[in-house]
Tab-separated table of C-alpha atoms and ligand atoms in Angstrom:
chain	number	residue	atom	x	y	z
P	796	MET	CA	12.069	-20.832	-11.173
P	797	THR	CA	12.732	-20.581	-15.040
P	798	THR	CA	10.495	-22.138	-17.561
P	799	THR	CA	11.937	-24.676	-19.853
P	800	SER	CA	9.443	-24.039	-22.697
P	801	THR	CA	10.391	-21.918	-25.680
P	802	THR	CA	7.211	-19.956	-25.274
P	803	VAL	CA	6.884	-17.251	-22.678
P	804	PRO	CA	3.777	-18.383	-20.848
P	805	PHE	CA	1.030	-15.849	-20.135
P	806	LEU	CA	0.736	-17.302	-16.605
P	807	ASP	CA	2.833	-20.194	-15.405
P	808	LEU	CA	0.542	-22.180	-13.090
P	809	ARG	CA	2.761	-25.194	-13.335
P	810	ALA	CA	5.638	-23.336	-11.779
P	811	LEU	CA	3.487	-22.108	-9.012
P	812	HIS	CA	2.259	-25.658	-8.221
P	813	ALA	CA	5.768	-27.049	-8.383
P	814	GLU	CA	6.958	-24.457	-5.768
P	815	LEU	CA	4.200	-25.385	-3.434
P	816	GLN	CA	4.060	-29.083	-4.338
P	817	ASP	CA	4.979	-30.598	-0.941
P	818	GLU	CA	2.535	-28.446	0.939
P	819	LEU	CA	-0.299	-28.987	-1.653
P	820	ASP	CA	0.324	-32.751	-1.461
P	821	ALA	CA	0.110	-32.735	2.399
P	822	ALA	CA	-3.045	-30.520	2.172
P	823	ALA	CA	-4.714	-32.977	-0.137
P	824	LEU	CA	-3.731	-36.020	1.913
P	825	GLY	CA	-4.993	-34.356	5.045
P	826	VAL	CA	-8.444	-34.030	3.463
P	827	LEU	CA	-8.350	-37.542	2.002
P	828	ARG	CA	-7.649	-38.993	5.527
P	829	SER	CA	-10.175	-36.875	7.297
P	830	GLU	CA	-13.912	-37.669	7.652
P	831	ARG	CA	-15.070	-34.241	6.345
P	832	VAL	CA	-15.032	-33.197	2.679
P	833	LEU	CA	-17.637	-30.424	2.998
P	834	LEU	CA	-18.328	-27.714	5.632
P	835	GLY	CA	-15.522	-28.967	7.896
P	836	PRO	CA	-12.416	-27.677	9.673
P	837	GLU	CA	-10.378	-26.780	6.620
P	838	LEU	CA	-13.202	-24.438	5.401
P	839	GLU	CA	-13.488	-22.850	8.880
P	840	ARG	CA	-9.757	-22.360	9.009
P	841	PHE	CA	-9.555	-20.752	5.625
P	842	GLU	CA	-12.638	-18.605	6.203
P	843	SER	CA	-11.218	-17.123	9.356
P	844	ALA	CA	-7.752	-16.631	7.800
P	845	TRP	CA	-9.213	-14.893	4.759
P	846	ALA	CA	-11.489	-12.612	6.742
P	847	GLN	CA	-8.564	-11.585	8.799
P	848	ALA	CA	-6.296	-11.063	5.797
P	849	VAL	CA	-8.854	-8.752	4.171
P	850	GLY	CA	-9.963	-7.001	7.376
P	851	ALA	CA	-13.616	-8.214	7.232
P	852	GLY	CA	-15.751	-9.613	10.140
P	853	SER	CA	-16.163	-12.898	8.287
P	854	ALA	CA	-15.715	-14.803	5.045
P	855	VAL	CA	-18.256	-17.199	3.587
P	856	GLY	CA	-16.826	-19.840	1.135
P	857	VAL	CA	-18.865	-20.528	-1.777
P	858	GLY	CA	-18.594	-22.542	-5.074
P	859	SER	CA	-17.258	-19.840	-7.465
P	860	GLY	CA	-16.837	-16.118	-7.941
P	861	LEU	CA	-20.089	-15.963	-9.875
P	862	ASP	CA	-21.926	-17.627	-7.058
P	863	ALA	CA	-20.294	-15.209	-4.573
P	864	LEU	CA	-21.802	-12.278	-6.558
P	865	VAL	CA	-25.212	-14.053	-6.883
P	866	LEU	CA	-25.512	-14.958	-3.229
P	867	ALA	CA	-24.264	-11.519	-2.144
P	868	LEU	CA	-27.140	-9.950	-4.194
P	869	ARG	CA	-29.612	-12.397	-2.845
P	870	ALA	CA	-28.457	-11.623	0.764
P	871	LEU	CA	-29.208	-8.049	0.018
P	872	ASP	CA	-32.702	-9.144	-1.224
P	873	VAL	CA	-32.018	-7.739	-4.655
P	874	GLY	CA	-34.485	-9.130	-7.201
P	875	PRO	CA	-36.913	-8.404	-9.979
P	876	GLY	CA	-37.522	-4.753	-10.453
P	877	ASP	CA	-34.277	-3.703	-8.832
P	878	GLU	CA	-31.352	-2.149	-10.713
P	879	VAL	CA	-27.687	-2.677	-10.033
P	880	VAL	CA	-25.035	-0.330	-11.344
P	881	VAL	CA	-22.220	-2.194	-12.960
P	882	PRO	CA	-19.187	-1.194	-15.037
P	883	ALA	CA	-19.467	-1.641	-18.863
P	884	HIS	CA	-15.895	-2.956	-19.016
P	885	THR	CA	-15.659	-6.045	-16.864
P	886	PHE	CA	-15.781	-9.836	-17.030
P	887	VAL	CA	-19.213	-10.911	-17.986
P	888	ALA	CA	-19.860	-12.678	-14.595
P	889	THR	CA	-20.477	-9.245	-12.979
P	890	TRP	CA	-23.447	-8.765	-15.181
P	891	LEU	CA	-24.649	-12.400	-15.110
P	892	ALA	CA	-24.912	-12.280	-11.313
P	893	VAL	CA	-27.374	-9.343	-11.542
P	894	LEU	CA	-29.487	-11.183	-14.121
P	895	HIS	CA	-29.464	-14.405	-12.178
P	896	VAL	CA	-31.265	-12.703	-9.220
P	897	GLY	CA	-33.822	-11.276	-11.732
P	898	ALA	CA	-32.578	-7.667	-11.363
P	899	THR	CA	-31.288	-5.341	-14.188
P	900	PRO	CA	-27.714	-4.432	-14.702
P	901	VAL	CA	-27.195	-0.714	-15.484
P	902	PRO	CA	-23.820	-0.459	-17.132
P	903	VAL	CA	-21.730	2.723	-16.666
P	904	ASP	CA	-19.397	3.178	-19.669
P	905	ALA	CA	-15.597	3.300	-19.193
P	906	SER	CA	-13.861	6.578	-19.658
P	907	PRO	CA	-11.766	6.082	-22.808
P	908	GLU	CA	-8.844	7.793	-21.205
P	909	THR	CA	-8.620	5.886	-17.871
P	910	GLY	CA	-10.507	2.746	-18.812
P	911	THR	CA	-12.501	3.000	-15.454
P	912	TRP	CA	-15.968	4.476	-14.599
P	913	ASP	CA	-16.002	7.962	-13.040
P	914	VAL	CA	-18.130	8.754	-10.106
P	915	ASP	CA	-20.102	11.418	-11.916
P	916	ALA	CA	-21.176	8.906	-14.459
P	917	VAL	CA	-22.129	6.428	-11.625
P	918	ALA	CA	-24.182	9.186	-9.940
P	919	ALA	CA	-26.014	9.822	-13.189
P	920	ALA	CA	-26.944	6.128	-13.497
P	921	ILE	CA	-28.775	6.006	-10.093
P	922	GLY	CA	-32.464	6.055	-10.324
P	923	PRO	CA	-35.447	5.203	-8.183
P	924	ARG	CA	-34.984	1.481	-8.678
P	925	THR	CA	-31.281	1.387	-7.958
P	926	ARG	CA	-30.357	-0.872	-5.006
P	927	VAL	CA	-26.671	-1.647	-5.296
P	928	LEU	CA	-23.471	-0.123	-6.730
P	929	LEU	CA	-21.261	-2.921	-7.932
P	930	PRO	CA	-17.646	-1.687	-8.673
P	931	VAL	CA	-15.097	-4.144	-10.015
P	932	HIS	CA	-11.439	-3.927	-9.056
P	933	LEU	CA	-10.459	-4.974	-12.608
P	934	TYR	CA	-6.967	-6.194	-13.346
P	935	GLY	CA	-6.157	-5.916	-9.660
P	936	GLN	CA	-6.406	-2.081	-9.659
P	937	PRO	CA	-8.582	-0.925	-6.711
P	938	VAL	CA	-11.493	1.289	-7.544
P	939	GLU	CA	-11.513	4.531	-5.603
P	940	LEU	CA	-14.215	3.497	-3.003
P	941	ASP	CA	-14.698	6.485	-0.779
P	942	PRO	CA	-16.582	8.646	-3.293
P	943	LEU	CA	-18.732	5.577	-4.157
P	944	LEU	CA	-19.436	4.928	-0.521
P	945	ARG	CA	-20.498	8.528	-0.010
P	946	LEU	CA	-22.737	8.349	-3.005
P	947	ALA	CA	-24.172	5.006	-1.830
P	948	GLU	CA	-24.926	6.552	1.663
P	949	ARG	CA	-26.620	9.565	0.176
P	950	HIS	CA	-29.010	7.307	-1.824
P	951	GLY	CA	-29.375	4.554	0.746
P	952	LEU	CA	-27.682	1.988	-1.504
P	953	ALA	CA	-25.443	-1.000	-0.695
P	954	VAL	CA	-21.982	-1.354	-2.252
P	955	LEU	CA	-20.915	-4.776	-3.277
P	956	ASP	CA	-17.508	-4.804	-4.741
P	957	ASP	CA	-16.219	-7.581	-7.186
P	958	ALA	CA	-12.711	-8.287	-5.996
P	959	ALA	CA	-12.270	-11.455	-8.078
P	960	GLN	CA	-9.007	-9.984	-9.533
P	961	ALA	CA	-7.866	-8.121	-6.471
P	962	HIS	CA	-6.682	-10.464	-3.630
P	963	GLY	CA	-4.427	-8.422	-1.376
P	964	ALA	CA	-5.020	-5.011	-3.121
P	965	ARG	CA	-5.136	-2.011	-0.785
P	966	TYR	CA	-7.198	1.276	-0.717
P	967	GLY	CA	-5.150	3.670	1.346
P	968	ASP	CA	-3.763	1.653	4.173
P	969	ARG	CA	-6.645	-0.823	4.233
P	970	PRO	CA	-7.117	-4.009	2.332
P	971	VAL	CA	-9.966	-4.347	-0.176
P	972	GLY	CA	-12.532	-6.824	1.282
P	973	GLY	CA	-13.637	-5.061	4.429
P	974	LEU	CA	-14.464	-1.724	3.099
P	975	THR	CA	-17.994	-2.165	1.630
P	976	THR	CA	-21.205	-3.823	2.581
P	977	LEU	CA	-20.052	-7.080	0.919
P	978	THR	CA	-17.120	-8.106	-1.213
P	979	ALA	CA	-17.177	-11.008	-3.669
P	980	TRP	CA	-14.102	-13.091	-4.376
P	981	SER	CA	-13.255	-15.717	-7.020
P	982	PHE	CA	-10.621	-18.424	-6.388
P	983	TYR	CA	-10.571	-19.513	-10.053
P	984	PRO	CA	-7.092	-21.185	-10.463
P	985	GLY	CA	-5.593	-18.315	-12.462
P	986	LYS	CA	-6.352	-15.654	-9.829
P	987	ASN	CA	-3.707	-14.172	-7.552
P	988	LEU	CA	-5.258	-16.475	-4.807
P	989	GLY	CA	-6.520	-19.529	-6.825
P	990	ALA	CA	-7.784	-22.980	-5.876
P	991	LEU	CA	-7.148	-26.131	-7.908
P	992	GLY	CA	-10.700	-25.965	-9.205
P	993	ASP	CA	-13.495	-23.497	-8.769
P	994	GLY	CA	-14.154	-21.589	-5.515
P	995	GLY	CA	-15.242	-18.267	-4.209
P	996	ALA	CA	-16.084	-16.340	-1.107
P	997	VAL	CA	-18.044	-13.364	0.291
P	998	THR	CA	-16.608	-11.211	2.958
P	999	THR	CA	-18.662	-8.842	5.181
P	1000	SER	CA	-18.629	-7.187	8.529
P	1001	ASP	CA	-22.404	-7.452	8.965
P	1002	PRO	CA	-23.349	-10.555	11.125
P	1003	ALA	CA	-26.873	-10.727	9.689
P	1004	LEU	CA	-25.525	-10.890	6.172
P	1005	ASP	CA	-23.044	-13.403	7.201
P	1006	ARG	CA	-25.807	-15.617	8.586
P	1007	ARG	CA	-27.868	-15.185	5.493
P	1008	LEU	CA	-25.073	-16.077	3.210
P	1009	ARG	CA	-24.249	-19.332	5.130
P	1010	SER	CA	-27.916	-20.324	4.860
P	1011	LEU	CA	-28.153	-19.347	1.068
P	1012	ARG	CA	-25.082	-21.494	0.143
P	1013	ASN	CA	-26.505	-24.398	1.935
P	1014	TYR	CA	-30.096	-24.984	0.496
P	1015	GLY	CA	-31.479	-22.047	2.538
P	1016	SER	CA	-30.847	-23.939	5.738
P	1017	ALA	CA	-29.040	-23.203	8.940
P	1018	GLU	CA	-30.173	-26.478	10.550
P	1019	LYS	CA	-30.290	-29.870	8.748
P	1020	TYR	CA	-33.606	-30.550	7.011
P	1021	VAL	CA	-34.967	-27.116	8.067
P	1022	HIS	CA	-35.250	-24.855	4.957
P	1023	THR	CA	-36.259	-21.345	5.726
P	1024	GLU	CA	-35.672	-19.966	2.130
P	1025	VAL	CA	-34.990	-21.042	-1.388
P	1026	GLY	CA	-31.223	-21.555	-1.352
P	1027	TRP	CA	-28.452	-22.967	-3.466
P	1028	ASN	CA	-25.901	-25.687	-3.092
P	1029	SER	CA	-22.661	-23.652	-3.339
P	1030	ARG	CA	-19.958	-24.496	-0.882
P	1031	LEU	CA	-16.265	-24.107	-0.948
P	1032	ASP	CA	-15.179	-27.738	-0.330
P	1033	GLU	CA	-12.538	-28.992	2.143
P	1034	LEU	CA	-9.955	-29.793	-0.534
P	1035	GLN	CA	-10.120	-26.417	-2.110
P	1036	ALA	CA	-10.205	-24.699	1.222
P	1037	ALA	CA	-6.997	-26.651	2.313
P	1038	PHE	CA	-5.160	-25.722	-0.944
P	1039	LEU	CA	-6.206	-22.083	-0.491
P	1040	SER	CA	-4.736	-22.062	3.087
P	1041	VAL	CA	-1.421	-23.219	1.617
P	1042	LYS	CA	-1.520	-20.488	-1.140
P	1043	LEU	CA	-2.726	-17.726	1.190
P	1044	ALA	CA	0.434	-18.017	3.298
P	1045	ARG	CA	2.318	-16.993	0.124
P	1046	LEU	CA	-0.048	-14.404	-1.274
P	1047	ASP	CA	1.905	-11.329	-0.111
P	1048	GLU	CA	5.156	-12.641	-1.414
P	1049	HIS	CA	3.643	-13.644	-4.828
P	1050	ASN	CA	2.027	-10.197	-5.073
P	1051	ALA	CA	5.280	-8.594	-4.352
P	1052	ARG	CA	6.781	-10.607	-7.135
P	1053	ARG	CA	4.018	-9.481	-9.496
P	1054	ALA	CA	4.727	-5.909	-8.552
P	1055	ARG	CA	8.356	-6.280	-9.423
P	1056	VAL	CA	7.321	-7.527	-12.878
P	1057	ALA	CA	5.039	-4.615	-13.225
P	1058	ASP	CA	7.687	-2.121	-12.173
P	1059	ARG	CA	10.095	-3.535	-14.871
P	1060	TYR	CA	7.422	-3.310	-17.559
P	1061	ALA	CA	6.689	0.293	-16.540
P	1062	ALA	CA	10.386	1.239	-16.718
P	1063	GLU	CA	11.189	-0.528	-19.915
P	1064	LEU	CA	8.018	0.049	-21.907
P	1065	ALA	CA	7.873	3.891	-21.181
P	1066	GLY	CA	8.283	5.590	-24.579
P	1067	THR	CA	7.320	2.641	-26.679
P	1068	GLY	CA	3.961	4.328	-27.619
P	1069	LEU	CA	1.870	1.841	-25.613
P	1070	LEU	CA	-0.525	3.201	-23.061
P	1071	LEU	CA	0.615	1.694	-19.775
P	1072	PRO	CA	-1.727	0.843	-16.886
P	1073	ALA	CA	-2.460	3.679	-14.447
P	1074	THR	CA	-2.966	3.142	-10.706
P	1075	ALA	CA	-5.406	5.476	-8.765
P	1076	ALA	CA	-3.639	7.704	-6.259
P	1077	GLY	CA	-3.386	6.103	-2.721
P	1078	THR	CA	-4.107	2.587	-4.063
P	1079	THR	CA	-1.930	-0.532	-4.151
P	1080	PRO	CA	-2.768	-2.768	-7.019
P	1081	VAL	CA	-1.906	-6.448	-7.129
P	1082	TRP	CA	-1.256	-6.746	-10.843
P	1083	HIS	CA	-3.567	-9.698	-11.666
P	1084	LEU	CA	-3.134	-8.570	-15.181
P	1085	TYR	CA	-0.761	-6.173	-16.775
P	1086	VAL	CA	-2.889	-4.582	-19.455
P	1087	VAL	CA	-1.389	-2.204	-22.087
P	1088	ARG	CA	-3.401	-0.452	-24.670
P	1089	THR	CA	-2.672	0.345	-28.376
P	1090	PRO	CA	-4.906	0.853	-31.430
P	1091	ALA	CA	-2.574	-1.605	-33.186
P	1092	ARG	CA	-3.369	-4.342	-30.613
P	1093	ASP	CA	-4.097	-7.144	-33.041
P	1094	ALA	CA	-0.754	-6.566	-34.974
P	1095	LEU	CA	1.121	-6.390	-31.757
P	1096	ARG	CA	-0.392	-9.564	-30.531
P	1097	GLU	CA	0.507	-11.390	-33.660
P	1098	HIS	CA	4.035	-9.969	-33.560
P	1099	LEU	CA	4.550	-11.244	-30.070
P	1100	ALA	CA	3.092	-14.639	-30.787
P	1101	ALA	CA	5.596	-14.956	-33.715
P	1102	HIS	CA	8.285	-14.185	-31.072
P	1103	GLY	CA	6.899	-16.928	-28.704
P	1104	VAL	CA	5.210	-14.573	-26.306
P	1105	GLU	CA	1.653	-15.572	-25.116
P	1106	THR	CA	-0.720	-12.714	-24.370
P	1107	GLY	CA	-4.381	-12.427	-23.401
P	1108	ILE	CA	-7.236	-10.105	-24.149
P	1109	HIS	CA	-9.421	-9.145	-21.240
P	1110	TYR	CA	-11.903	-8.905	-22.809
P	1111	PRO	CA	-12.212	-9.104	-26.579
P	1112	VAL	CA	-16.019	-8.748	-26.694
P	1113	PRO	CA	-17.647	-6.132	-24.493
P	1114	CYS	CA	-20.399	-7.523	-22.256
P	1115	HIS	CA	-23.256	-5.802	-24.130
P	1116	HIS	CA	-22.239	-7.302	-27.448
P	1117	GLN	CA	-22.256	-10.899	-26.098
P	1118	ALA	CA	-24.799	-13.124	-27.876
P	1119	ALA	CA	-26.494	-13.973	-24.598
P	1120	PHE	CA	-27.785	-10.396	-24.497
P	1121	ALA	CA	-28.725	-10.212	-28.236
P	1122	ASP	CA	-32.476	-10.318	-27.444
P	1123	SER	CA	-32.329	-7.914	-24.486
P	1124	PRO	CA	-32.317	-4.154	-24.310
P	1125	LEU	CA	-28.699	-4.599	-22.984
P	1126	GLY	CA	-27.632	-5.766	-26.419
P	1127	ARG	CA	-28.755	-2.481	-27.978
P	1128	LEU	CA	-26.791	-0.257	-25.689
P	1129	ALA	CA	-24.057	1.980	-27.136
P	1130	LEU	CA	-21.065	1.909	-24.830
P	1131	PRO	CA	-18.198	3.333	-26.918
P	1132	GLY	CA	-15.677	3.501	-24.111
P	1133	ALA	CA	-16.011	-0.309	-23.478
P	1134	GLU	CA	-16.147	-0.947	-27.207
P	1135	GLN	CA	-12.901	0.816	-27.671
P	1136	LEU	CA	-11.268	-0.946	-24.789
P	1137	SER	CA	-12.136	-4.337	-26.177
P	1138	ARG	CA	-10.286	-3.332	-29.435
P	1139	GLU	CA	-7.246	-1.930	-27.711
P	1140	VAL	CA	-6.372	-3.906	-24.520
P	1141	LEU	CA	-3.594	-6.445	-24.451
P	1142	SER	CA	-2.512	-8.466	-21.350
P	1143	LEU	CA	1.247	-9.117	-21.193
P	1144	PRO	CA	2.713	-12.195	-19.513
P	1145	MET	CA	2.455	-11.696	-15.720
P	1146	GLY	CA	2.793	-13.732	-12.577
P	1147	PRO	CA	5.065	-14.476	-9.648
P	1148	HIS	CA	6.983	-17.058	-11.788
P	1149	LEU	CA	7.781	-14.905	-14.893
P	1150	SER	CA	11.606	-15.050	-14.935
P	1151	ASP	CA	13.727	-11.913	-15.708
P	1152	ALA	CA	14.889	-13.789	-18.883
P	1153	ASP	CA	11.438	-14.396	-20.054
P	1154	GLN	CA	10.333	-10.816	-19.259
P	1155	ASP	CA	13.413	-9.522	-21.202
P	1156	ARG	CA	12.148	-11.540	-24.304
P	1157	VAL	CA	8.696	-9.821	-23.914
P	1158	ILE	CA	10.233	-6.374	-23.624
P	1159	ALA	CA	12.691	-6.902	-26.431
P	1160	ALA	CA	9.880	-8.165	-28.791
P	1161	ILE	CA	7.682	-5.101	-27.931
P	1162	LYS	CA	10.656	-2.764	-28.686
P	1163	GLU	CA	11.121	-4.331	-32.052
P	1164	PHE	CA	7.373	-3.961	-33.092
P	1165	ARG	CA	6.673	-1.365	-35.705
P	1166	PRO	CA	2.962	-0.862	-36.225
U	1366	PLP	C1	-14.209	-9.595	-12.434
U	1366	PLP	C2	-14.633	-10.979	-12.282
U	1366	PLP	N1	-15.852	-11.204	-11.786
U	1366	PLP	C3	-16.277	-12.428	-11.515
U	1366	PLP	C4	-15.574	-13.627	-11.864
U	1366	PLP	C5	-16.290	-14.928	-11.708
U	1366	PLP	O1	-15.476	-15.731	-10.963
U	1366	PLP	P1	-15.579	-17.381	-11.201
U	1366	PLP	O2	-14.763	-17.682	-12.544
U	1366	PLP	O3	-14.893	-17.903	-10.020
U	1366	PLP	O4	-17.030	-17.686	-11.246
U	1366	PLP	C6	-14.373	-13.406	-12.441
U	1366	PLP	C7	-13.443	-14.548	-12.782
U	1366	PLP	O5	-13.580	-15.301	-13.558
U	1366	PLP	C8	-13.848	-12.118	-12.676
U	1366	PLP	O6	-12.653	-11.882	-13.189
């Protein structure tokens, strides 16, 4: 589908919904006409399909990606006095989840070359209070999990991976989502698998953690009016589950379309002086974002805007410089890798509905840019 706007959209959600309109309409009507709007058959259907898609024992649908991380940490009994190793360069929700359970995030800086954390730096961040390693498959690029899993095993730690941007990504020949103790997902509308509102899930192959998560998302209750712990109200509702089932059936195809866009960028932008995204050997990314780097980021962004090309910055302010942490020791950290990334990263238009003609406009505008 081609867009009729004169702007090249950063992500064309309208085109996605237009493509799926009939099925989304039917899904909505089905819920409207059913008796159940929460914890019903649509949720069960989606949870079992999602668990199967990612090779996990089960999936527990929750209210958002942030909730998925919070409930996963609670299910691991992480709390005050505990430390969780997180990347310095991530969306702030990764850090917020740790703070919401009363634990301390211990950020590992990003390597200025690769933009990711390296395992030696993670190992150096582990101390006597560390309970969990929390890698993030940022931009849809899978983190190399095996070295982390070995490290975690040596130190008796859990691995909770944040896969909010990595639906369908693969590590070796296995999908992300069934490889660690727990995996947290977001179904925020702009994600590769997005609802039409907020939503999230946790996948695991540990039946005890699955039971705990189901209780935690439902007021700490497995049986009506019996509350065995202090839980939350965070449930993926029937309407969102029904929409997600429609979109899940297209996830592989849409990810393949994203990969095609990424391949064209890689071929056309080589030699333009931009640092293009790198993929770890043996991993299959899902191109949630196509992020290039340049010290002239702000000028390039302005130039592209003047040519009608929308771009994004993920993320313009590193977590530790957020005002929310100004009064905390986190706000006084020096994390030069993350700081440099926040100045240099630029996300180009990306998505299954980016037309060749629109992508040509992006590429041509970049080639014209003189810093
Ligand atoms: C890496 C990462 N973690 C966590 C989240 C939080 O997800 P949500 O927006 O569904 O709360 C997001 C998305 O927004 C994300 O990109």
